[in-house]
PDB file of C-alpha atoms in Angstrom:
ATOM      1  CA  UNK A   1      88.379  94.440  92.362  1.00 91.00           C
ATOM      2  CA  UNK A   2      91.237  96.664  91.170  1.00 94.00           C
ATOM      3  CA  UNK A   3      92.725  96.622  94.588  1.00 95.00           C
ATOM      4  CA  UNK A   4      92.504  92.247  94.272  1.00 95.00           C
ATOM      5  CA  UNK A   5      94.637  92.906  90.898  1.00 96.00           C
ATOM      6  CA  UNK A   6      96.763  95.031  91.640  1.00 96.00           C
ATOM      7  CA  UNK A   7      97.758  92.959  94.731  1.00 95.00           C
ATOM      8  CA  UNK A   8      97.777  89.420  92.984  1.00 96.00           C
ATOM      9  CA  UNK A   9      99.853  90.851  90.685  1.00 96.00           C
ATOM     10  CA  UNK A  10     102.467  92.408  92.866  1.00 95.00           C
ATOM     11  CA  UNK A  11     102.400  90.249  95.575  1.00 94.00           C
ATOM     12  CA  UNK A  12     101.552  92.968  98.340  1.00 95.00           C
ATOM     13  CA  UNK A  13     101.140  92.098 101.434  1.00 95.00           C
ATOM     14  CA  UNK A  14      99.313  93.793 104.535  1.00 96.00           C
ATOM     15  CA  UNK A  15      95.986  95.657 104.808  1.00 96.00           C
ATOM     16  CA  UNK A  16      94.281  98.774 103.792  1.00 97.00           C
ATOM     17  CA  UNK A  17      93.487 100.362 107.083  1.00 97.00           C
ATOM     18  CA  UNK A  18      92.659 103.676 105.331  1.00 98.00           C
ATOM     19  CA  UNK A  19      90.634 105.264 102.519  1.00 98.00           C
ATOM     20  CA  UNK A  20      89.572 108.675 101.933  1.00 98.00           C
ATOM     21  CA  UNK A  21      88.218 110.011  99.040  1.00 95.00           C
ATOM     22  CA  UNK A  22      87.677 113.793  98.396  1.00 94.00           C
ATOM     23  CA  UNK A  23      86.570 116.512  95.993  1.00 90.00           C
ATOM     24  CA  UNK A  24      89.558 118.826  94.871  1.00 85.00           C
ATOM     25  CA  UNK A  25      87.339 120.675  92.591  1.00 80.00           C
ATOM     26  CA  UNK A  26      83.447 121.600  92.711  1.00 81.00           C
ATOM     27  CA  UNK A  27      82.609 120.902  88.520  1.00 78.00           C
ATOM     28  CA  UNK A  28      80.815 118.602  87.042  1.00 78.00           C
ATOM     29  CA  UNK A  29      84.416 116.947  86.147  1.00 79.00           C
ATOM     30  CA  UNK A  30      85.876 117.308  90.166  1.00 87.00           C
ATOM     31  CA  UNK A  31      88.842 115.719  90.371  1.00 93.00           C
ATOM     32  CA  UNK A  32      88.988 113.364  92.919  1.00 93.00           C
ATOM     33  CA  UNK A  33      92.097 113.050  95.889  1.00 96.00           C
ATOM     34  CA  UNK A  34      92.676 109.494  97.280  1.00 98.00           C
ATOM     35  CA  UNK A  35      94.553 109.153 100.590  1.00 98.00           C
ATOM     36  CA  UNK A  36      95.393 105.483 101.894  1.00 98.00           C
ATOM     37  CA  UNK A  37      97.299 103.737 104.617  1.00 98.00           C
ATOM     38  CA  UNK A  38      98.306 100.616 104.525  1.00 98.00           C
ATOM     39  CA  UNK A  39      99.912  98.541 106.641  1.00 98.00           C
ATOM     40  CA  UNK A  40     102.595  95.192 105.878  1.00 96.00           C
ATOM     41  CA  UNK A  41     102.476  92.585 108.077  1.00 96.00           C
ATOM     42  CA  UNK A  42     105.779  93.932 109.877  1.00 95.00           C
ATOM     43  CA  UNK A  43     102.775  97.186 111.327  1.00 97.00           C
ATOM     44  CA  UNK A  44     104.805  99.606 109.287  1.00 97.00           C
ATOM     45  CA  UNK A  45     102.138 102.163 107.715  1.00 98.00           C
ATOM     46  CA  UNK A  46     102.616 103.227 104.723  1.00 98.00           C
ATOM     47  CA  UNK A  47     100.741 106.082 102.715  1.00 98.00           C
ATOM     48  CA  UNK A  48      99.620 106.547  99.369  1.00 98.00           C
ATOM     49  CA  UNK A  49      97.904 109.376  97.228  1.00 98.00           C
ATOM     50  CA  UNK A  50      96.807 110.285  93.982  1.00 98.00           C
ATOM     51  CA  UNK A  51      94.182 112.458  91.816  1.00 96.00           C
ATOM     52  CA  UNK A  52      92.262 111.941  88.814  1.00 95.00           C
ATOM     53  CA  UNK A  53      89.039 112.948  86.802  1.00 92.00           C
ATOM     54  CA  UNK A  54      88.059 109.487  87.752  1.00 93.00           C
ATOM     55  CA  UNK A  55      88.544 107.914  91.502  1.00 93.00           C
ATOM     56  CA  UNK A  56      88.814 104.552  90.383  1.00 95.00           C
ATOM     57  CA  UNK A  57      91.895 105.083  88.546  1.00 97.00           C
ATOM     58  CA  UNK A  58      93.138 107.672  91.434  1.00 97.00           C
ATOM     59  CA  UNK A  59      92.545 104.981  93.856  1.00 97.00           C
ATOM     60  CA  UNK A  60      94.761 102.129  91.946  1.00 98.00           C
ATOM     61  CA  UNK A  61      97.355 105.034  91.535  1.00 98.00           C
ATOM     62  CA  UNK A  62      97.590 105.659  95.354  1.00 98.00           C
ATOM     63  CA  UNK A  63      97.871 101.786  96.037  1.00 98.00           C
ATOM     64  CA  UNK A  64     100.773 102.502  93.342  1.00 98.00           C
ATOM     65  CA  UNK A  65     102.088 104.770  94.866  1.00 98.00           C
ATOM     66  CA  UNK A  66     102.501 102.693  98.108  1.00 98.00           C
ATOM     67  CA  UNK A  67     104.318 100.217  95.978  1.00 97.00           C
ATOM     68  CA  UNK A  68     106.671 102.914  95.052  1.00 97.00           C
ATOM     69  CA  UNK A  69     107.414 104.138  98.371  1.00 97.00           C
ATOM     70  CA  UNK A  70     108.039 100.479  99.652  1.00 97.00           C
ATOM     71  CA  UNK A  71     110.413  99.508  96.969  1.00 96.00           C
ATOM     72  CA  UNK A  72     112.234 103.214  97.116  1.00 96.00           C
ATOM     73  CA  UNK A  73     112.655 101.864 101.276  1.00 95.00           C
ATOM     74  CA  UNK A  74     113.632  98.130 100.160  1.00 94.00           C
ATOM     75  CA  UNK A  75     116.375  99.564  97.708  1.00 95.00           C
ATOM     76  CA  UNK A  76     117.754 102.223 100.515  1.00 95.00           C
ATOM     77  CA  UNK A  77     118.052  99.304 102.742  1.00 92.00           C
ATOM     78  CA  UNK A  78     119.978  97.158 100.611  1.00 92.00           C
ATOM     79  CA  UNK A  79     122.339 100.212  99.360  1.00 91.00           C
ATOM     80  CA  UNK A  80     122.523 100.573 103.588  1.00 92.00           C
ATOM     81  CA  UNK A  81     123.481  96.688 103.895  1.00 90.00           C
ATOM     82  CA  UNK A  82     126.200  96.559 100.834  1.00 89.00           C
ATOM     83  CA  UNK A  83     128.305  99.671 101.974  1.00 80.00           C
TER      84      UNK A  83
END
């Protein structure tokens, strides 16, 4: 469901063809590593990670983070195109 917000928000399109979810810490508290690939509809993969006490919120931050590294490529290619 976060995933569904997060991309009817932003527009994102493409799939998640990865998600992996591990334990950084053995406590009671672990915090919890998301890794995810996803790929646009042009086949470019993309990557994402994150960590928090809670994987739910690690796992919208990774998706986030995949946002991030798309834009940071969108904005290099226009800086490419106006010089």
């Amino acid at each position: 469901a976060l995933y569904a917000c997060i991309i009817k928000a932003t527009g994102l399109s493409g799939s998640l063809t990865n998600f992996v979810i591990n334990a950084l810490t053995p406590e009671r508290e672990a915090i919890g590593m998301v890794n995810i690939e996803w790929t646009d509809l042009e086949g470019r993969t993309w990557y994402g990670h994150s960590s928090d006490t809670d994987v739910t919120i690690a796992a919208g931050k990774a998706l986030i983070d995949v946002l991030n590294r798309m834009e940071i490529r969108r904005l290099h290619q226009l800086r490419i195109e106006n010089n």
